[in-house]
Short mmCIF file of C-alpha atoms in Angstrom, two decimals:
data_model
loop_
_atom_site.label_atom_id
_atom_site.label_comp_id
_atom_site.label_asym_id
_atom_site.label_seq_id
_atom_site.Cartn_x
_atom_site.Cartn_y
_atom_site.Cartn_z
CA GLY K 29 17.32 1.49 80.13
CA ALA K 30 15.24 -0.24 77.49
CA GLY K 31 15.92 2.17 74.62
CA VAL K 32 18.91 3.38 72.64
CA SER K 33 21.02 5.69 74.74
CA GLN K 34 23.28 8.40 73.35
CA SER K 35 25.75 10.67 75.09
CA PRO K 36 26.41 13.48 75.36
CA SER K 37 23.01 14.92 74.52
CA ASN K 38 24.63 18.27 73.77
CA LYS K 39 28.23 19.10 72.92
CA VAL K 40 29.66 22.50 72.13
CA THR K 41 33.23 22.49 70.92
CA GLU K 42 35.73 24.74 69.24
CA LYS K 43 36.76 24.30 65.65
CA GLY K 44 39.73 21.95 65.38
CA LYS K 45 38.99 19.93 68.49
CA ASP K 46 38.18 16.23 68.45
CA VAL K 47 34.83 14.94 69.72
CA GLU K 48 33.60 11.51 70.61
CA LEU K 49 29.95 10.53 70.60
CA ARG K 50 28.69 7.39 72.24
CA CYS K 51 25.80 5.09 71.46
CA ASP K 52 24.51 2.28 73.65
CA PRO K 53 22.06 0.18 71.61
CA ILE K 54 19.20 -1.94 72.82
CA SER K 55 20.54 -5.13 74.37
CA GLY K 56 20.64 -7.96 71.87
CA HIS K 57 20.41 -5.77 68.79
CA THR K 58 23.12 -6.82 66.39
CA ALA K 59 22.78 -3.99 63.88
CA LEU K 60 23.75 -0.41 64.72
CA TYR K 61 23.49 2.67 62.52
CA TRP K 62 24.79 6.23 62.71
CA TYR K 63 23.03 9.10 60.98
CA ARG K 64 23.26 12.85 61.17
CA GLN K 65 20.69 15.54 60.61
CA SER K 66 21.91 18.99 59.76
CA LEU K 67 19.63 21.98 60.27
CA GLY K 68 16.76 21.81 57.78
CA GLN K 69 18.04 18.61 56.23
CA GLY K 70 16.91 15.00 56.23
CA LEU K 71 18.66 12.09 57.82
CA GLU K 72 22.05 11.39 56.30
CA PHE K 73 23.39 7.86 56.67
CA LEU K 74 26.95 7.68 57.99
CA ILE K 75 27.87 4.09 58.86
CA TYR K 76 26.30 0.77 59.73
CA PHE K 77 27.58 -2.06 61.94
CA GLN K 78 26.52 -5.68 61.92
CA GLY K 79 28.10 -7.00 65.09
CA ASN K 80 31.51 -5.39 65.33
CA SER K 81 32.11 -5.08 61.62
CA ALA K 82 31.06 -2.21 59.40
CA PRO K 83 29.83 -3.54 56.03
CA ASP K 84 28.94 -0.06 54.86
CA LYS K 85 31.05 3.01 55.63
CA SER K 86 30.01 4.80 52.48
CA GLY K 87 28.28 7.64 54.28
CA LEU K 88 31.24 8.91 56.28
CA PRO K 89 31.76 12.42 54.87
CA SER K 90 35.53 12.54 55.26
CA ASP K 91 38.50 10.76 56.81
CA ARG K 92 38.04 12.94 59.89
CA PHE K 93 35.10 10.71 60.76
CA SER K 94 35.55 7.23 62.19
CA ALA K 95 33.46 4.82 64.19
CA GLU K 96 34.03 1.65 66.06
CA ARG K 97 31.96 -0.89 67.89
CA THR K 98 33.32 -3.29 70.45
CA GLY K 99 31.75 -6.35 72.02
CA GLY K 100 28.83 -6.09 69.63
CA SER K 101 27.36 -3.40 71.82
CA VAL K 102 28.51 0.18 72.44
CA SER K 103 29.65 2.26 69.50
CA THR K 104 31.62 5.47 69.38
CA LEU K 105 31.66 7.98 66.56
CA THR K 106 34.78 10.13 66.53
CA ILE K 107 35.15 13.37 64.64
CA GLN K 108 38.68 14.70 64.46
CA ARG K 109 39.60 18.35 63.88
CA THR K 110 35.96 19.40 63.89
CA GLN K 111 34.73 21.96 61.40
CA GLN K 112 31.69 24.22 61.61
CA GLU K 113 29.92 22.19 58.93
CA ASP K 114 30.06 19.19 61.29
CA SER K 115 27.42 20.90 63.45
CA ALA K 116 24.37 18.66 63.41
CA VAL K 117 22.34 16.22 65.45
CA TYR K 118 24.01 12.80 65.35
CA LEU K 119 21.49 9.99 65.67
CA CYS K 120 22.19 6.39 66.50
CA ALA K 121 19.76 3.55 65.83
CA SER K 122 19.76 -0.18 66.41
CA SER K 123 17.79 -3.12 65.14
CA GLU K 124 17.67 -6.84 65.82
CA ARG K 125 19.24 -7.52 62.45
CA ALA K 126 19.25 -6.22 58.94
CA GLY K 127 16.61 -7.18 56.39
CA LEU K 128 12.97 -8.19 56.57
CA ALA K 129 13.48 -11.96 56.73
CA GLY K 130 12.05 -13.98 59.56
CA GLY K 131 9.27 -11.57 60.32
CA ASN K 132 11.59 -8.70 61.13
CA THR K 133 9.65 -5.53 60.34
CA GLY K 134 12.83 -3.66 59.57
CA GLU K 135 12.19 -1.33 62.45
CA LEU K 136 15.01 0.86 63.66
CA PHE K 137 14.99 2.14 67.20
CA PHE K 138 16.53 5.57 67.45
CA GLY K 139 18.17 7.35 70.32
CA GLU K 140 17.39 10.98 71.03
CA GLY K 141 20.56 12.14 69.37
CA SER K 142 23.66 14.09 70.28
CA ARG K 143 23.53 17.73 69.24
CA LEU K 144 26.98 18.90 68.20
CA THR K 145 27.76 22.58 67.80
CA VAL K 146 31.16 23.57 66.46
CA LEU K 147 32.01 27.20 67.08
CA ASP Z 3 22.57 12.03 44.33
CA GLN Z 4 19.35 11.66 46.26
CA GLN Z 5 18.17 8.11 45.92
CA VAL Z 6 15.04 8.74 48.00
CA LYS Z 7 13.11 11.94 47.47
CA GLN Z 8 10.25 13.49 49.35
CA ASN Z 9 9.32 16.37 47.13
CA SER Z 10 6.79 18.00 49.43
CA PRO Z 11 8.54 19.75 52.32
CA SER Z 12 5.25 20.28 54.11
CA LEU Z 13 1.59 19.29 54.10
CA SER Z 14 -1.38 20.73 55.96
CA VAL Z 15 -4.52 18.67 56.51
CA GLN Z 16 -7.75 19.14 58.42
CA GLU Z 17 -8.41 16.80 61.33
CA GLY Z 18 -10.43 13.79 60.25
CA ARG Z 19 -9.32 13.99 56.63
CA ILE Z 20 -6.79 11.80 54.85
CA SER Z 21 -3.09 12.70 54.83
CA ILE Z 22 -1.09 11.41 51.88
CA LEU Z 23 2.68 11.60 52.07
CA ASN Z 24 4.66 10.74 48.96
CA CYS Z 25 8.11 9.35 48.33
CA ASP Z 26 10.01 8.56 45.12
CA TYR Z 27 13.13 6.46 44.75
CA THR Z 28 15.60 5.82 41.98
CA ASN Z 29 17.26 2.52 42.88
CA SER Z 30 15.23 -0.46 41.72
CA MET Z 31 17.39 -2.73 43.91
CA PHE Z 32 15.87 -1.43 47.13
CA ASP Z 33 13.99 -4.34 48.63
CA TYR Z 34 12.13 -2.72 51.45
CA PHE Z 35 10.90 0.64 52.56
CA LEU Z 36 10.01 2.17 55.89
CA TRP Z 37 8.24 5.25 57.20
CA TYR Z 38 9.31 7.03 60.37
CA LYS Z 39 7.76 9.85 62.33
CA LYS Z 40 9.81 12.41 64.20
CA TYR Z 41 8.76 14.93 66.82
CA PRO Z 42 11.06 17.87 67.65
CA ALA Z 43 13.94 16.99 69.98
CA GLU Z 44 13.18 13.28 69.74
CA GLY Z 45 14.61 10.46 67.67
CA PRO Z 46 12.52 9.12 64.78
CA THR Z 47 10.06 6.34 65.60
CA PHE Z 48 9.10 3.57 63.28
CA LEU Z 49 5.62 3.62 61.74
CA ILE Z 50 5.29 0.98 59.06
CA SER Z 51 7.35 -0.93 56.51
CA ILE Z 52 6.73 -2.69 53.23
CA SER Z 53 8.65 -5.30 51.33
CA SER Z 54 9.18 -4.76 47.61
CA ILE Z 55 7.24 -7.96 46.92
CA LYS Z 56 4.08 -6.34 48.25
CA ASP Z 57 2.08 -3.39 47.03
CA LYS Z 58 0.22 -2.55 50.21
CA ASN Z 59 0.66 -2.86 53.94
CA GLU Z 60 -1.87 -1.65 56.47
CA ASP Z 61 -1.59 -1.03 60.20
CA GLY Z 62 -4.51 0.71 61.83
CA ARG Z 63 -4.83 4.23 60.48
CA PHE Z 64 -1.62 3.89 58.48
CA THR Z 65 -1.37 2.30 55.03
CA VAL Z 66 1.67 2.26 52.81
CA PHE Z 67 1.29 1.72 49.07
CA LEU Z 68 4.15 0.72 46.81
CA ASN Z 69 4.18 1.16 43.04
CA LYS Z 70 7.36 -0.50 41.84
CA SER Z 71 6.92 0.38 38.20
CA ALA Z 72 6.73 4.06 39.12
CA LYS Z 73 9.31 3.73 41.92
CA HIS Z 74 6.86 5.50 44.17
CA LEU Z 75 5.44 4.87 47.58
CA SER Z 76 2.94 6.73 49.66
CA LEU Z 77 1.80 6.77 53.25
CA HIS Z 78 -1.89 7.30 53.91
CA ILE Z 79 -3.09 8.35 57.33
CA VAL Z 80 -6.83 8.23 57.82
CA PRO Z 81 -8.41 9.78 59.75
CA SER Z 82 -5.70 12.32 60.50
CA GLN Z 83 -5.37 13.49 64.08
CA PRO Z 84 -3.63 16.55 65.55
CA GLY Z 85 -1.16 14.23 67.29
CA ASP Z 86 0.00 13.07 63.86
CA SER Z 87 1.64 16.45 63.32
CA ALA Z 88 5.34 15.65 62.92
CA VAL Z 89 8.06 15.20 60.33
CA TYR Z 90 7.65 12.02 58.30
CA PHE Z 91 10.66 10.31 56.74
CA CYS Z 92 10.59 7.73 54.01
CA ALA Z 93 13.54 5.32 54.05
CA ALA Z 94 14.84 2.54 51.83
CA ASN Z 95 16.66 -0.48 53.25
CA LYS Z 96 17.28 1.47 56.48
CA LEU Z 97 20.23 3.21 54.92
CA VAL Z 98 18.77 5.91 52.71
CA PHE Z 99 16.34 8.47 54.05
CA GLY Z 100 14.34 11.15 52.33
CA ALA Z 101 14.54 14.76 53.46
CA GLY Z 102 11.23 14.49 55.30
CA THR Z 103 7.79 16.04 55.02
CA ILE Z 104 6.33 18.20 57.78
CA LEU Z 105 2.72 17.22 58.39
CA ARG Z 106 0.44 19.64 60.21
CA VAL Z 107 -3.00 18.40 61.15
CA LYS Z 108 -5.32 21.27 62.02
CA SER Z 109 -8.16 20.79 64.47
#
């Protein structure tokens, strides 16, 4: 498809289980971002990739959270030993590159999100 | 520590009138700002951006104003349409988002 694709769209899991969320960015986009939106909250930045490297991991809430990106394309966000407070919509976005240089509007293209519910 | 704040959780405007959505930030090092619109059950979509070297950027019905001295930006939508009803997020440098403002445009 032409847009950012995320899977699964919905995931219900039990507390303590591990979950893996996948993001397939728009082809050719070098920058990839993970955010989460908890109920009634704004978008919380988690991690950002430029190519396969993550210059900014400052938003990861704990060491239970990790993310990787391989081949400059697909990224996976892994949450180990899930807790109820991890319940949220996890959004992935991609862009051609960071910054506004070279006429880049700075636009991020978002996927529809993965809704995680931890029981 | 919220670096980007949208202090109005919601705004209600009559169709045809102007909608003004506000955003304040604390970090003077931010060099560009973006506005996104989000409908329920969908990902946010980009509306408009502005570089910190500018004070205004206009795209159709949408205009963003930046006041660097006040660390404040605003999004003006005129005329407002019922289809504009959504949650609007202000963001800085793509990494820091405000909590969002729910806009309801009444017909």
